[in-house]
Coordinates of N, CA and C in Angstrom, one line a residue:
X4 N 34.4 -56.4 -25.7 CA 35.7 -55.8 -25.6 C 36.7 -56.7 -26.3
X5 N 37.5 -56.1 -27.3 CA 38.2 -57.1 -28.2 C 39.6 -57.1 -27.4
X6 N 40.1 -55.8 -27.0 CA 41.6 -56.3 -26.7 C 41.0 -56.6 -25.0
X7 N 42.3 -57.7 -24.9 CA 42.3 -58.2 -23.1 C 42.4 -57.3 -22.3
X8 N 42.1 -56.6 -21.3 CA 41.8 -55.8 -20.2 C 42.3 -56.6 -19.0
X9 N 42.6 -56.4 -17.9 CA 42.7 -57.2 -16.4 C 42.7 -56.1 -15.8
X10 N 42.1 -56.1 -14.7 CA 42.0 -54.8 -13.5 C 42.4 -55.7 -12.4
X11 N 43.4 -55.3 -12.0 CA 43.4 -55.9 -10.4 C 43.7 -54.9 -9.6
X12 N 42.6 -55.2 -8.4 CA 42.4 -53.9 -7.6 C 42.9 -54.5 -6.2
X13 N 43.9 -54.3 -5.4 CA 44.1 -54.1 -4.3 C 43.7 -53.2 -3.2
X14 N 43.5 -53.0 -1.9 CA 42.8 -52.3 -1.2 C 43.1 -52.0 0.1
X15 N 42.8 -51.3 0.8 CA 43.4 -51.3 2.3 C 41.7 -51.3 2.8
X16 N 41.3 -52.0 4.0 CA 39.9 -52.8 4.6 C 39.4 -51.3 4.8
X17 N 37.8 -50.9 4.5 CA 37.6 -49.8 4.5 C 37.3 -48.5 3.4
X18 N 39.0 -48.4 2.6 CA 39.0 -47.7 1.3 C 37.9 -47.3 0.5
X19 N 36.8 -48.5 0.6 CA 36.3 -48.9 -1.1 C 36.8 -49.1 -2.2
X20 N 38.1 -50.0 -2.1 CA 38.0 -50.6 -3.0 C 37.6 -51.5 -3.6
X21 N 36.3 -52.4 -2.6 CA 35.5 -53.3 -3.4 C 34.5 -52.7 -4.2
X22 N 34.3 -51.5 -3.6 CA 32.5 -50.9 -4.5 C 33.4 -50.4 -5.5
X23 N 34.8 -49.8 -5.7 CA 34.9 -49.5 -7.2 C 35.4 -50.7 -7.8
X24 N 36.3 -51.7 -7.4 CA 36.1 -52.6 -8.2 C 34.7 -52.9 -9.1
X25 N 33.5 -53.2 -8.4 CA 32.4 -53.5 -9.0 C 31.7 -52.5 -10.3
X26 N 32.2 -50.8 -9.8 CA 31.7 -49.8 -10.8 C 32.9 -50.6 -12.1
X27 N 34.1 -50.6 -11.4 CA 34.7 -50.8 -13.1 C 34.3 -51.8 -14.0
X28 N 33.9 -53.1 -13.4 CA 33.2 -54.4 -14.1 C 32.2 -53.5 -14.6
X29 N 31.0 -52.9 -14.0 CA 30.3 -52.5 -14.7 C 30.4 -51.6 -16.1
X30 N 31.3 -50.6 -15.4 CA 32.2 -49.9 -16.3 C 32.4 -49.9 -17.7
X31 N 33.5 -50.9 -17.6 CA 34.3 -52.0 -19.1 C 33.1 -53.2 -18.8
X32 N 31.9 -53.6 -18.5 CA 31.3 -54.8 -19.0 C 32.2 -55.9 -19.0
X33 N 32.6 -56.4 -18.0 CA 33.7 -57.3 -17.8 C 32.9 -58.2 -16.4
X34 N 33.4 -59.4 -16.3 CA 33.4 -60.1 -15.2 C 33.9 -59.4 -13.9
X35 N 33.6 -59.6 -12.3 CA 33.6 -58.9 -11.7 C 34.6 -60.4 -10.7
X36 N 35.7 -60.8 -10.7 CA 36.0 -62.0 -9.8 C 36.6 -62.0 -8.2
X37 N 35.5 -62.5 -7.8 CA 35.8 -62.0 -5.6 C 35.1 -63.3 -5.4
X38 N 33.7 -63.3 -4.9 CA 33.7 -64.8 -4.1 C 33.2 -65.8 -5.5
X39 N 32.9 -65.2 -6.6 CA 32.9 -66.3 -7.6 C 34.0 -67.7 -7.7
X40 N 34.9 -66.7 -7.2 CA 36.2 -68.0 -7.1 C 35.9 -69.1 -6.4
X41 N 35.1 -69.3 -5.6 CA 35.2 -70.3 -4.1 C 34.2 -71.1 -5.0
X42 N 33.6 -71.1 -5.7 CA 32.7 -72.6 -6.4 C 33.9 -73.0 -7.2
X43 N 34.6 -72.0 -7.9 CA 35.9 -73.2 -8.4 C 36.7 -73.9 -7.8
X44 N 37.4 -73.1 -6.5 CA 37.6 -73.8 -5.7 C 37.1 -75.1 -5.3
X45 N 35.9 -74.6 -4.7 CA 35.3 -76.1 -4.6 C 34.9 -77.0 -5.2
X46 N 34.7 -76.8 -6.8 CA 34.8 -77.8 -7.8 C 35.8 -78.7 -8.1
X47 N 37.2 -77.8 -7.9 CA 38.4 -78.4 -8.2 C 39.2 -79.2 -7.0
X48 N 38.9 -78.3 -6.1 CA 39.6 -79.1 -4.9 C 38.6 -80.0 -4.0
X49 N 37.5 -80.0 -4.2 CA 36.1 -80.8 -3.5 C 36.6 -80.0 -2.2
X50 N 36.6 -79.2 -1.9 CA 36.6 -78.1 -0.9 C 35.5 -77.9 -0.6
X51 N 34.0 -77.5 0.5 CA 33.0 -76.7 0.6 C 33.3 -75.5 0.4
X52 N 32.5 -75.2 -0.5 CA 32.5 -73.3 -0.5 C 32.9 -72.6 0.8
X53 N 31.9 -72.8 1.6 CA 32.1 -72.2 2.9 C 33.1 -72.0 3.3
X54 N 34.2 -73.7 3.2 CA 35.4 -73.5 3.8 C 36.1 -72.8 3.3
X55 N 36.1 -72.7 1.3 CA 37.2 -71.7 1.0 C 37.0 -70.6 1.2
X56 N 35.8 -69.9 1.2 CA 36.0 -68.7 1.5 C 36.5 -68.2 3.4
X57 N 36.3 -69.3 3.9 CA 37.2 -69.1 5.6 C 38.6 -69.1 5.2
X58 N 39.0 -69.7 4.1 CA 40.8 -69.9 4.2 C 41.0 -68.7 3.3
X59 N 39.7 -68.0 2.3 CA 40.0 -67.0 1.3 C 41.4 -65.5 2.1
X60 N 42.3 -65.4 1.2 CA 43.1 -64.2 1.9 C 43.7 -64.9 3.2
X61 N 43.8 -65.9 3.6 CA 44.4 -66.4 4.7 C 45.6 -66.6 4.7
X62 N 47.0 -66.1 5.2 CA 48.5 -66.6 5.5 C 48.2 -67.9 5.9
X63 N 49.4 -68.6 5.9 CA 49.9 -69.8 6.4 C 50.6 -69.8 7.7
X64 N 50.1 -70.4 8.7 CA 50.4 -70.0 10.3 C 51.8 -71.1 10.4
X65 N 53.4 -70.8 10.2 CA 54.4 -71.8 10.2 C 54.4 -72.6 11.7
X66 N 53.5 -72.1 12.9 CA 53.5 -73.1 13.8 C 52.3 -73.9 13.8
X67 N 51.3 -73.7 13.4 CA 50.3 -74.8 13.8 C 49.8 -75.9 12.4
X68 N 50.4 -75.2 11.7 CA 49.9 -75.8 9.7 C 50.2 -77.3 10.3
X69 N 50.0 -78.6 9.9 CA 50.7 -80.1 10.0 C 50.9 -79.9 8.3
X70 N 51.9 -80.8 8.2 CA 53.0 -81.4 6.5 C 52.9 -82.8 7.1
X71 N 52.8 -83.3 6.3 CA 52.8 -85.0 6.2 C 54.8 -85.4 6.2
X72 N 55.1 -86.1 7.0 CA 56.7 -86.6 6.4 C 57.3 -86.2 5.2
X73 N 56.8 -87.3 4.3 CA 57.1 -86.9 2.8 C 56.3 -85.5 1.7
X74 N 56.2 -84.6 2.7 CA 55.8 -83.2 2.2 C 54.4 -83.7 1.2
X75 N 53.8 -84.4 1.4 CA 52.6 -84.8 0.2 C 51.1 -84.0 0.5
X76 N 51.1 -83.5 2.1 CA 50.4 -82.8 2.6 C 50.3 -81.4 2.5
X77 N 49.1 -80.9 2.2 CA 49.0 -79.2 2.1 C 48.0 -79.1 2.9
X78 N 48.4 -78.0 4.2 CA 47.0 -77.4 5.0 C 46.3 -76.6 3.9
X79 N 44.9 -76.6 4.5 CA 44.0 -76.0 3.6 C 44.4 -74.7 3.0
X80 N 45.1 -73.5 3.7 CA 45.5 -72.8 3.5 C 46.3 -72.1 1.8
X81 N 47.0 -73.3 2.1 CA 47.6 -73.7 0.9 C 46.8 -74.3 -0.2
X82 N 46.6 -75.3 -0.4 CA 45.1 -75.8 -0.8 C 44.6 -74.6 -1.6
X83 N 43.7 -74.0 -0.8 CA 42.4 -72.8 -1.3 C 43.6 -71.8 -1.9
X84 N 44.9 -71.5 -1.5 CA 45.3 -69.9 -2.2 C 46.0 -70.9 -3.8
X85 N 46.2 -72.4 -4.1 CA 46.8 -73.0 -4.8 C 45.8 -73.1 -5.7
X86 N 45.0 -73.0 -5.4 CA 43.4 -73.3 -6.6 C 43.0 -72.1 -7.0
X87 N 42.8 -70.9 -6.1 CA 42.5 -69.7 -6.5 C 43.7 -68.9 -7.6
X88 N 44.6 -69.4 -6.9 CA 45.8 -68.8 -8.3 C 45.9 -69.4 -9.5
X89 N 45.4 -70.5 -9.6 CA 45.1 -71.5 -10.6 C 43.8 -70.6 -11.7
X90 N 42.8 -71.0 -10.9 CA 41.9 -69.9 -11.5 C 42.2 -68.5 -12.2
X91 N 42.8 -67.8 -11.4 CA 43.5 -66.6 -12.1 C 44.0 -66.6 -13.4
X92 N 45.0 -67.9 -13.5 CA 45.8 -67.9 -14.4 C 45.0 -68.5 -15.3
X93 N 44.0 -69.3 -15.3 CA 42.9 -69.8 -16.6 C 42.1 -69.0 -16.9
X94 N 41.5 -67.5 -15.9 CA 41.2 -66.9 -16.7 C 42.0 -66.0 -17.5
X95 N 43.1 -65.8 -17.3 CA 44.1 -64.4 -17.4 C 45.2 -65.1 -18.8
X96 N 45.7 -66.0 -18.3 CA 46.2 -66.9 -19.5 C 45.8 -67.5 -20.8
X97 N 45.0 -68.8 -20.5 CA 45.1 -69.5 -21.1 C 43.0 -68.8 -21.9
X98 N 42.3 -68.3 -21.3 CA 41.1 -68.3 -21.4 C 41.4 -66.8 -22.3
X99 N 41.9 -66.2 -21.8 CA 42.8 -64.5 -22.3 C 41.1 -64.0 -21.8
X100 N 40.6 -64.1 -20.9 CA 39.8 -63.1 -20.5 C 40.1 -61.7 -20.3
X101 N 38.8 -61.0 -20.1 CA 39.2 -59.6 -19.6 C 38.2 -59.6 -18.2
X102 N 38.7 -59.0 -17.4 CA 37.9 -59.2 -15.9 C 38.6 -58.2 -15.2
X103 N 37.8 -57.7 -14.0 CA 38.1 -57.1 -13.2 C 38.7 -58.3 -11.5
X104 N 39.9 -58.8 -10.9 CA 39.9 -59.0 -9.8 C 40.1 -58.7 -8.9
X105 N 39.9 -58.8 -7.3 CA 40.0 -58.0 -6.2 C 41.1 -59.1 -5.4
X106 N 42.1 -58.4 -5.1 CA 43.0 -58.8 -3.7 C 44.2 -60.4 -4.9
X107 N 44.4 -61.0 -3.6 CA 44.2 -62.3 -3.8 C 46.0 -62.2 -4.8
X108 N 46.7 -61.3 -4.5 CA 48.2 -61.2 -5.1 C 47.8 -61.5 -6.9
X109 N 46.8 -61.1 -7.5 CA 46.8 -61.1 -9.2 C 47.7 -60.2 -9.4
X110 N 47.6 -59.5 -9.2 CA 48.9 -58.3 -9.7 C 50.2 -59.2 -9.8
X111 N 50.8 -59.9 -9.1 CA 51.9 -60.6 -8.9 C 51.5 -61.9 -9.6
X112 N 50.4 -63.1 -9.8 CA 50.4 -64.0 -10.4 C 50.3 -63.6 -11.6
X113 N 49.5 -62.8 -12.2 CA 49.8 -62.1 -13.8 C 50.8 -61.3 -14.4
X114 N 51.8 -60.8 -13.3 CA 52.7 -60.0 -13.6 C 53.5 -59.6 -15.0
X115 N 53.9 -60.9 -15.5 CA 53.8 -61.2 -17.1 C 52.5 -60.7 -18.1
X116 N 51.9 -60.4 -17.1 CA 50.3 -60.3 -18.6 C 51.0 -58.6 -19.3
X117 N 51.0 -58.4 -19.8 CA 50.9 -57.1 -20.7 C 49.4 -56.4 -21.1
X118 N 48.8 -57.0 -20.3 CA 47.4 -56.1 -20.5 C 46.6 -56.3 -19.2
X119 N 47.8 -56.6 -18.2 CA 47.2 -56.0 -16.6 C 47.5 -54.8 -16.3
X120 N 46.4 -53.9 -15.3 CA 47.0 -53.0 -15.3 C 46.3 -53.0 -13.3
X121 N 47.5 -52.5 -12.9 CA 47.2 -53.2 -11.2 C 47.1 -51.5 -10.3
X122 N 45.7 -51.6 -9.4 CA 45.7 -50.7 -8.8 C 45.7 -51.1 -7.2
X123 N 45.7 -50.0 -6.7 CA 46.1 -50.2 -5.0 C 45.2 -49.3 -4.6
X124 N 44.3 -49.1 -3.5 CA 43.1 -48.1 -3.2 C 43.4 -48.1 -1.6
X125 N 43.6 -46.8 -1.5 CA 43.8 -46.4 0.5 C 43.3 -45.6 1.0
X126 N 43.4 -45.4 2.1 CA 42.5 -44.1 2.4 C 43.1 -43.9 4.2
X127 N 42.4 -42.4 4.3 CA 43.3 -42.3 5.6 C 42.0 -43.0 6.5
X128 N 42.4 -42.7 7.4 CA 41.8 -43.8 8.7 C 41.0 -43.1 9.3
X129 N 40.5 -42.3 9.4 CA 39.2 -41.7 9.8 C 38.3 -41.5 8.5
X130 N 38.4 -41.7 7.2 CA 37.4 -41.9 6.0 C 37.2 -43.2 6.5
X131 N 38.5 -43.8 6.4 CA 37.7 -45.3 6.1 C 37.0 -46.1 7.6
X132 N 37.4 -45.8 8.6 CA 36.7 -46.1 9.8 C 35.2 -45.6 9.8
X133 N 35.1 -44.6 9.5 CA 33.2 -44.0 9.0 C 32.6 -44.8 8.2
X134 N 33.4 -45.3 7.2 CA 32.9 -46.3 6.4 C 33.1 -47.7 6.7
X135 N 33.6 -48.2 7.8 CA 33.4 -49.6 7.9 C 32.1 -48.9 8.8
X136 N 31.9 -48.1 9.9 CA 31.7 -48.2 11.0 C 29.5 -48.2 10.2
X137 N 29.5 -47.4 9.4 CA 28.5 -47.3 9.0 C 28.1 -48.7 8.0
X138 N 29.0 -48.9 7.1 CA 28.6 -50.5 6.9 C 28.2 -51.7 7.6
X139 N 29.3 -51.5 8.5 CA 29.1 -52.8 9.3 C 28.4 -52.4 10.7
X140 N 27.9 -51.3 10.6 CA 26.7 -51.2 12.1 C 27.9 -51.4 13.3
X141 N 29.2 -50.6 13.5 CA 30.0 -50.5 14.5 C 30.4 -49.5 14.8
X142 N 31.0 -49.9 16.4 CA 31.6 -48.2 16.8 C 32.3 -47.8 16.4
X143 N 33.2 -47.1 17.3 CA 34.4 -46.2 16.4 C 35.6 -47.4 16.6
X144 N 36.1 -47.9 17.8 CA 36.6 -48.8 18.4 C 36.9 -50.4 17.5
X145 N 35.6 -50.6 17.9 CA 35.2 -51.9 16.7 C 36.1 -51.6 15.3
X146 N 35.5 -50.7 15.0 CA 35.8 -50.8 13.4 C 37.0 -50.2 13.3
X147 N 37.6 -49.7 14.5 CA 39.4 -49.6 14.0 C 40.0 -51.0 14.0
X148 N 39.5 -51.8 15.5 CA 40.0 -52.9 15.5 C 40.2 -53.6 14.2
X149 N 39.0 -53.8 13.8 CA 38.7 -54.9 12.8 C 39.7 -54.4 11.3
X150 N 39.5 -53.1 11.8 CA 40.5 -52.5 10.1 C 42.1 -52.8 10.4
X151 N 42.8 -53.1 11.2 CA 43.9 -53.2 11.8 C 43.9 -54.8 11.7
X152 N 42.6 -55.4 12.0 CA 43.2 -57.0 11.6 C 42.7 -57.7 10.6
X153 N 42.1 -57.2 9.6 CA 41.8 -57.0 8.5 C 43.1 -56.9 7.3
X154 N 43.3 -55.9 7.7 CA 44.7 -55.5 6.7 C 45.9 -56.4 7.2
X155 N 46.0 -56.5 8.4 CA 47.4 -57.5 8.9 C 46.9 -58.7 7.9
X156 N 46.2 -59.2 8.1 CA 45.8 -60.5 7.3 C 45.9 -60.3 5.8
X157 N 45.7 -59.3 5.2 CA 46.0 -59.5 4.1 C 47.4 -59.0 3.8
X158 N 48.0 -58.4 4.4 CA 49.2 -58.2 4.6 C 50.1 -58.9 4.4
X159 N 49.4 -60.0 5.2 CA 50.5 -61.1 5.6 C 50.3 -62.4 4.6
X160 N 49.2 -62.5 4.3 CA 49.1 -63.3 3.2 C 49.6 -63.0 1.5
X161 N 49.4 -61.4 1.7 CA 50.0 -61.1 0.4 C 51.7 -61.3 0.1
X162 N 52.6 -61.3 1.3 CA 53.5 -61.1 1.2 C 54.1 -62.8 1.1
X163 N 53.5 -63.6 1.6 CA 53.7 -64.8 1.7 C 54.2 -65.0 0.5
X164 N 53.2 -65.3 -0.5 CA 53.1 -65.3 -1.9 C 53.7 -64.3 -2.3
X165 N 53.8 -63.5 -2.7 CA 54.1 -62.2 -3.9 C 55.5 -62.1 -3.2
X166 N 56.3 -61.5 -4.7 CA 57.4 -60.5 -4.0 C 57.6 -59.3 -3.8
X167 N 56.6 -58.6 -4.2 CA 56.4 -57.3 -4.1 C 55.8 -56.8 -2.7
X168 N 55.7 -56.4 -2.1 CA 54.7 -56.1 -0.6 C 53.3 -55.1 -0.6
X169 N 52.5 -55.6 -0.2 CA 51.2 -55.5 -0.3 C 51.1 -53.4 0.2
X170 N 50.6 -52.8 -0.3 CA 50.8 -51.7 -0.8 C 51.9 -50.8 -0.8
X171 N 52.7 -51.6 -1.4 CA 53.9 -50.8 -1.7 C 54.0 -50.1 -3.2
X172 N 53.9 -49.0 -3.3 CA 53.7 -48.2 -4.5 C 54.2 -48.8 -5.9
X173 N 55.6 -49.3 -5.6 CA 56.5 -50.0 -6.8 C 55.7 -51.3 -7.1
X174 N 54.7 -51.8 -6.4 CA 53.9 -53.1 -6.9 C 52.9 -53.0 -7.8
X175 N 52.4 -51.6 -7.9 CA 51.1 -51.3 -8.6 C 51.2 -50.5 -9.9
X176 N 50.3 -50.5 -10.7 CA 50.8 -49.2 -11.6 C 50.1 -48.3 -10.8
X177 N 49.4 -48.1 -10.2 CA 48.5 -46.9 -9.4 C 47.8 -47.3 -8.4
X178 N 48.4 -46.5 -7.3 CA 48.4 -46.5 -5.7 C 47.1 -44.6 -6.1
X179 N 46.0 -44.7 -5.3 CA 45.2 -44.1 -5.0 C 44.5 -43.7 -3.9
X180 N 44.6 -42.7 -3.0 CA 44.1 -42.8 -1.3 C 42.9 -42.0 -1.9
X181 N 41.2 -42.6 -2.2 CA 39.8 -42.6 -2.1 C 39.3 -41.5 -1.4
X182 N 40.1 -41.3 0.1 CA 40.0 -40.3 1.3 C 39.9 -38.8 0.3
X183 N 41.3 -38.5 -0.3 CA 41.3 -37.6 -0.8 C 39.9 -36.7 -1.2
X184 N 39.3 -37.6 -2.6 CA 38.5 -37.1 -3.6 C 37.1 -37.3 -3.7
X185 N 37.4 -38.8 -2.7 CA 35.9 -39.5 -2.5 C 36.2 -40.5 -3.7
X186 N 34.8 -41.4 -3.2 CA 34.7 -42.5 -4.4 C 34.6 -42.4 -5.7
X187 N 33.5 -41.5 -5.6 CA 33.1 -41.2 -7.6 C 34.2 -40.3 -8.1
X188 N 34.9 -39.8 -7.3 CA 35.8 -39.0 -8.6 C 37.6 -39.6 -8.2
X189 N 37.1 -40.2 -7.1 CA 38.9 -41.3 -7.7 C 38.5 -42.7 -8.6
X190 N 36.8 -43.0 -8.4 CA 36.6 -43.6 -9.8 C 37.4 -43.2 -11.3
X191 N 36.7 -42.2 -11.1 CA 36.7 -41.6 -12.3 C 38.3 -41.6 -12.9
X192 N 38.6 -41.4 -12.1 CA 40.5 -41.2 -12.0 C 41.0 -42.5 -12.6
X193 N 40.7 -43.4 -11.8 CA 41.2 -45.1 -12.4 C 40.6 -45.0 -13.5
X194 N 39.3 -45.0 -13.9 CA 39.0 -44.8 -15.7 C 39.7 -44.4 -16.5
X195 N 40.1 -42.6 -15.6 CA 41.1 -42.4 -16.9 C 42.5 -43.3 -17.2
X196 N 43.0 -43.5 -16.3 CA 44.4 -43.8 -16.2 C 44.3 -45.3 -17.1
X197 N 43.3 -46.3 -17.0 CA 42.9 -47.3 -17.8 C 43.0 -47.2 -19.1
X198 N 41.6 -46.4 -19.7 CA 41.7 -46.1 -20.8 C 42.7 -45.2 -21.4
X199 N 44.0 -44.9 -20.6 CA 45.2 -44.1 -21.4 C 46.2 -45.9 -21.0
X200 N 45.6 -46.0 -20.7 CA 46.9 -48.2 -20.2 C 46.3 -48.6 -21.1
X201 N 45.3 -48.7 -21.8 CA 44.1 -49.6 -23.4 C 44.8 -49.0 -24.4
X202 N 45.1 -47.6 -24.4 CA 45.4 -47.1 -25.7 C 46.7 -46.8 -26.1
X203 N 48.0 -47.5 -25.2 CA 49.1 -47.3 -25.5 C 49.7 -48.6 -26.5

């Protein structure tokens, strides 16, 4: 692919917007970037993987974090989301990749790119409860829980960072509720809307 492409897909827990993220990489033949990040992470920051992906999408807790006196200290939290956005911007900037990424406020760290094009993927709450509940082998119960603290968390980490608020229509070029159409043909839908964002 010669001109630069960036997909950043945002999601509400459930949606699917990780399995279409993955069709679009396949899609455009592009890199696909979600837990790839956590070996740079941990190359850069001598982090264990493991841990970054525990701090992955994590807010910063303002009562329990410790700061060193002279502010020289960063809880992990900060740390892992400081390296991950770092990454972003080497691939997105300086590398001028083309890639598909998930979550993780790219929409807002690339904001400047002129060849991002940022989606948002939701769905009502009884699609996507059927679909955690059948993914993740849970009840009905379970899997509302978990979708309710799921999304608070990225919620709250999104907004930390970003100025825009984590699905708020004006943050994305294209907010899509999945529920509607189903997967393959609100795929289909971000295809089009891509390839008319490539060809302008």
């Amino acid at each position: 692919m010669e001109k630069q492409i960036i997909i950043s897909v945002g999601r509400e827990f459930g949606s699917g917007g990780h399995e279409i993220a993955e069709e679009l990489a396949k899609h455009y033949d592009i890199p696909l970037y979600d837990k790839e990040i956590f070996d740079h992470v941990a190359e850069k920051g001598s982090i264990n993987p493991d841990v970054a992906k525990f701090y992955d999408e994590k807010p910063l807790n303002p009562i329990f974090y410790p700061v060193s006196m002279d502010g020289s200290y960063l809880p992990l939290e900060q740390t892992v989301a400081n390296h991950i956005f770092d990454f972003i911007r080497q691939k997105g900037e300086v590398e001028r990749q083309s890639f598909v990424i998930v979550g993780r406020c790219a929409e807002y760290i690339l904001r400047d790119n002129p060849n991002m094009v940022s989606i948002f993927v939701l769905g009502d709450i009884d699609s996507k409860c059927a679909r955690v509940m059948e993914k993740y082998d849970l009840d009905e119960k379970t899997a509302l829980n978990r979708m309710k603290k799921e999304d608070k968390v990225r919620k709250t980490y999104h907004n930390f960072y970003a100025d825009g608020k984590w699905g708020d229509s004006r943050s994305y070029d294209l907010c899509v509720n999945s529920s509607t159409l189903g997967l393959q043909k609100t795929l289909e839908i971000i295809i089009d809307y891509i390839d008319a964002f490539m060809e302008k």
